[in-house]
PDB file of C-alpha atoms in Angstrom:
ATOM      1  CA  MET J  85     -56.578 129.419   7.586  1.00 70.00           C
ATOM      2  CA  LYS J  86     -58.997 131.392   4.858  1.00 86.00           C
ATOM      3  CA  ILE J  87     -59.871 128.043   3.239  1.00 87.00           C
ATOM      4  CA  PRO J  88     -63.078 128.401   4.135  1.00 90.00           C
ATOM      5  CA  PHE J  89     -63.835 132.132   4.134  1.00 91.00           C
ATOM      6  CA  LEU J  90     -62.470 132.229   0.409  1.00 91.00           C
ATOM      7  CA  LEU J  91     -63.845 129.142  -1.088  1.00 91.00           C
ATOM      8  CA  ALA J  92     -67.649 130.149   0.151  1.00 92.00           C
ATOM      9  CA  MET J  93     -66.140 133.840  -1.465  1.00 93.00           C
ATOM     10  CA  ALA J  94     -65.033 132.873  -4.834  1.00 93.00           C
ATOM     11  CA  ALA J  95     -68.780 130.540  -4.686  1.00 94.00           C
ATOM     12  CA  SER J  96     -70.603 133.170  -4.223  1.00 94.00           C
ATOM     13  CA  ILE J  97     -69.668 135.063  -6.807  1.00 94.00           C
ATOM     14  CA  ILE J  98     -69.934 132.556  -9.150  1.00 95.00           C
ATOM     15  CA  THR J  99     -73.062 131.985  -8.216  1.00 94.00           C
ATOM     16  CA  GLY J 100     -74.420 135.666  -8.301  1.00 94.00           C
ATOM     17  CA  VAL J 101     -72.302 135.583 -11.813  1.00 94.00           C
ATOM     18  CA  VAL J 102     -74.207 132.438 -13.241  1.00 94.00           C
ATOM     19  CA  SER J 103     -77.430 133.503 -11.926  1.00 93.00           C
ATOM     20  CA  ILE J 104     -77.332 137.120 -13.656  1.00 92.00           C
ATOM     21  CA  SER J 105     -76.648 135.448 -16.721  1.00 93.00           C
ATOM     22  CA  ASN J 106     -79.577 133.320 -16.319  1.00 92.00           C
ATOM     23  CA  ASN J 107     -81.555 136.428 -16.037  1.00 90.00           C
ATOM     24  CA  SER J 108     -83.406 135.591 -12.260  1.00 89.00           C
ATOM     25  CA  SER J 109     -84.480 138.027 -10.402  1.00 92.00           C
ATOM     26  CA  THR J 110     -82.230 140.045  -7.588  1.00 91.00           C
ATOM     27  CA  ASN J 111     -84.560 138.133  -5.176  1.00 93.00           C
ATOM     28  CA  GLN J 112     -83.963 135.054  -6.349  1.00 93.00           C
ATOM     29  CA  THR J 113     -79.664 135.827  -7.389  1.00 94.00           C
ATOM     30  CA  CYS J 114     -79.761 136.697  -3.224  1.00 94.00           C
ATOM     31  CA  ILE J 115     -80.880 133.324  -1.597  1.00 94.00           C
ATOM     32  CA  ARG J 116     -79.127 131.170  -4.112  1.00 93.00           C
ATOM     33  CA  MET J 117     -75.532 133.502  -3.426  1.00 94.00           C
ATOM     34  CA  ILE J 118     -77.019 133.318   0.945  1.00 94.00           C
ATOM     35  CA  ILE J 119     -77.652 129.501   0.320  1.00 95.00           C
ATOM     36  CA  ALA J 120     -74.117 129.080  -1.880  1.00 94.00           C
ATOM     37  CA  LEU J 121     -72.536 131.316   0.895  1.00 94.00           C
ATOM     38  CA  ILE J 122     -72.729 129.080   3.520  1.00 95.00           C
ATOM     39  CA  GLY J 123     -72.541 125.658   2.004  1.00 95.00           C
ATOM     40  CA  PHE J 124     -69.289 126.655   0.734  1.00 94.00           C
ATOM     41  CA  TYR J 125     -68.265 128.112   4.067  1.00 94.00           C
ATOM     42  CA  VAL J 126     -69.495 124.588   6.093  1.00 95.00           C
ATOM     43  CA  LEU J 127     -67.220 122.235   3.083  1.00 94.00           C
ATOM     44  CA  GLY J 128     -64.443 124.607   3.788  1.00 93.00           C
ATOM     45  CA  LYS J 129     -64.205 124.463   7.385  1.00 94.00           C
ATOM     46  CA  ILE J 130     -64.005 120.286   6.733  1.00 94.00           C
ATOM     47  CA  LEU J 131     -61.888 120.961   4.433  1.00 93.00           C
ATOM     48  CA  SER J 132     -59.871 122.987   6.749  1.00 92.00           C
ATOM     49  CA  THR J 133     -60.371 120.486   9.787  1.00 93.00           C
ATOM     50  CA  THR J 134     -59.196 117.791   7.813  1.00 94.00           C
ATOM     51  CA  LEU J 135     -55.812 119.410   6.134  1.00 93.00           C
ATOM     52  CA  ALA J 136     -54.973 120.448   9.591  1.00 93.00           C
ATOM     53  CA  GLY J 137     -55.458 117.204  11.213  1.00 94.00           C
ATOM     54  CA  ILE J 138     -52.945 115.341   7.873  1.00 96.00           C
ATOM     55  CA  VAL J 139     -50.471 118.381   8.987  1.00 95.00           C
ATOM     56  CA  GLU J 140     -50.462 117.391  12.819  1.00 95.00           C
ATOM     57  CA  GLU J 141     -50.431 113.259  12.097  1.00 96.00           C
ATOM     58  CA  GLN J 142     -47.397 114.003   9.590  1.00 96.00           C
ATOM     59  CA  ASN J 143     -45.566 116.030  12.387  1.00 96.00           C
ATOM     60  CA  LYS J 144     -46.452 114.016  15.133  1.00 95.00           C
ATOM     61  CA  GLN J 145     -45.019 110.859  12.376  1.00 95.00           C
ATOM     62  CA  LYS J 146     -41.539 112.505  11.523  1.00 95.00           C
ATOM     63  CA  LEU J 147     -41.017 113.306  15.537  1.00 95.00           C
ATOM     64  CA  GLU J 148     -42.014 109.714  16.042  1.00 95.00           C
ATOM     65  CA  ALA J 149     -39.578 108.845  13.795  1.00 94.00           C
ATOM     66  CA  GLU J 150     -36.581 111.301  15.001  1.00 95.00           C
ATOM     67  CA  ARG J 151     -36.965 109.667  18.709  1.00 95.00           C
ATOM     68  CA  GLN J 152     -36.785 106.455  17.094  1.00 94.00           C
ATOM     69  CA  GLN J 153     -33.603 106.832  15.351  1.00 94.00           C
ATOM     70  CA  GLN J 154     -32.463 109.148  18.689  1.00 94.00           C
ATOM     71  CA  LEU J 155     -33.306 105.788  20.380  1.00 94.00           C
ATOM     72  CA  GLU J 156     -31.439 103.632  17.760  1.00 94.00           C
ATOM     73  CA  GLN J 157     -28.331 105.996  17.730  1.00 94.00           C
ATOM     74  CA  PHE J 158     -28.348 105.618  21.584  1.00 94.00           C
ATOM     75  CA  LYS J 159     -28.758 101.745  21.967  1.00 93.00           C
ATOM     76  CA  LEU J 160     -25.750 101.489  18.643  1.00 93.00           C
ATOM     77  CA  GLU J 161     -23.547 103.537  21.361  1.00 93.00           C
ATOM     78  CA  GLN J 162     -24.367 101.676  23.976  1.00 93.00           C
ATOM     79  CA  ILE J 163     -23.661  98.335  22.096  1.00 93.00           C
ATOM     80  CA  LYS J 164     -20.353  99.662  21.024  1.00 93.00           C
ATOM     81  CA  LEU J 165     -19.211 101.356  24.124  1.00 92.00           C
ATOM     82  CA  GLU J 166     -20.088  97.708  25.921  1.00 92.00           C
ATOM     83  CA  GLN J 167     -18.105  96.085  23.083  1.00 91.00           C
ATOM     84  CA  GLU J 168     -14.789  98.601  24.135  1.00 90.00           C
ATOM     85  CA  LYS J 169     -15.548  97.339  27.924  1.00 88.00           C
ATOM     86  CA  ASN J 170     -15.009  93.972  27.130  1.00 86.00           C
ATOM     87  CA  GLU J 171     -12.587  94.104  25.071  1.00 85.00           C
ATOM     88  CA  LYS J 172     -10.528  96.143  27.583  1.00 82.00           C
ATOM     89  CA  LEU J 173     -11.224  93.585  30.441  1.00 79.00           C
ATOM     90  CA  LYS J 174      -9.777  90.370  27.925  1.00 77.00           C
ATOM     91  CA  GLN J 175      -6.871  92.793  27.402  1.00 75.00           C
ATOM     92  CA  GLU J 176      -6.520  93.309  30.920  1.00 70.00           C
ATOM     93  CA  GLU J 177      -7.392  89.413  31.586  1.00 67.00           C
ATOM     94  CA  HIS J 178      -4.918  88.601  29.115  1.00 63.00           C
ATOM     95  CA  LEU J 179      -2.138  90.414  30.710  1.00 61.00           C
ATOM     96  CA  GLY J 180      -2.507  88.919  34.629  1.00 54.00           C
ATOM     97  CA  THR J 181      -2.675  85.336  33.280  1.00 56.00           C
ATOM     98  CA  LYS J 182       0.935  85.666  31.325  1.00 56.00           C
ATOM     99  CA  LEU J 183       3.174  86.255  33.978  1.00 56.00           C
ATOM    100  CA  ASP J 184       6.965  84.750  32.850  1.00 57.00           C
ATOM    101  CA  LEU J 185       8.971  83.923  36.529  1.00 60.00           C
ATOM    102  CA  PHE J 186      11.675  81.079  36.739  1.00 60.00           C
ATOM    103  CA  ALA J 187      12.258  80.617  39.928  1.00 58.00           C
ATOM    104  CA  GLY J 188      16.181  78.990  39.982  1.00 58.00           C
ATOM    105  CA  SER J 189      15.958  79.871  36.251  1.00 57.00           C
ATOM    106  CA  SER J 190      19.388  80.424  34.764  1.00 58.00           C
ATOM    107  CA  GLN J 191      19.051  84.237  34.043  1.00 57.00           C
ATOM    108  CA  ASP J 192      21.171  85.969  36.915  1.00 54.00           C
ATOM    109  CA  ASP J 193      20.401  89.369  36.810  1.00 59.00           C
ATOM    110  CA  ASP J 194      23.149  90.397  39.328  1.00 62.00           C
ATOM    111  CA  PHE J 195      20.717  89.197  42.336  1.00 60.00           C
ATOM    112  CA  SER J 196      22.137  87.581  45.084  1.00 63.00           C
ATOM    113  CA  PRO J 197      19.779  87.315  48.221  1.00 63.00           C
ATOM    114  CA  LEU J 198      21.418  89.000  51.658  1.00 64.00           C
ATOM    115  CA  ASP J 199      22.067  86.151  53.957  1.00 69.00           C
ATOM    116  CA  LEU J 200      19.981  86.641  57.251  1.00 71.00           C
ATOM    117  CA  SER J 201      22.701  85.347  59.553  1.00 72.00           C
ATOM    118  CA  GLN J 202      24.989  87.524  57.319  1.00 75.00           C
ATOM    119  CA  ALA J 203      22.813  90.894  58.015  1.00 74.00           C
ATOM    120  CA  ILE J 204      22.772  90.409  61.989  1.00 75.00           C
ATOM    121  CA  ARG J 205      25.879  89.975  61.696  1.00 76.00           C
ATOM    122  CA  THR J 206      26.773  93.447  60.198  1.00 79.00           C
ATOM    123  CA  LYS J 207      24.276  94.679  62.076  1.00 75.00           C
ATOM    124  CA  VAL J 208      25.570  93.886  65.845  1.00 77.00           C
ATOM    125  CA  LYS J 209      28.839  94.830  64.410  1.00 76.00           C
ATOM    126  CA  GLU J 210      27.960  98.161  64.175  1.00 69.00           C
TER     127      GLU J 210
END
């Protein structure tokens, strides 16, 4: 960043113009400009470091917020998948509990059981 350099140069030029307008000697004007240059350079460096720290902190907070949001989305997806899995299990359990078979029911599906003795007789005759 060029903040320290630009701040120091601007302060030095303003100090020189003010000193010349007050009819100060050249040596006194140069000393004031050097002091302004050094002082405002240090001030600019502090300002630059502070601004860089603020920007870095904001970037960290932004990344942390994005990670937090991704984590929440992941958790929501996991919950949704778990709910779907539970619903499928409930449906499968429901399907397994309802079996409609009646022994000796009046519904005759054209099925006649083969007697064992009849099967043996036909096999022996062959």
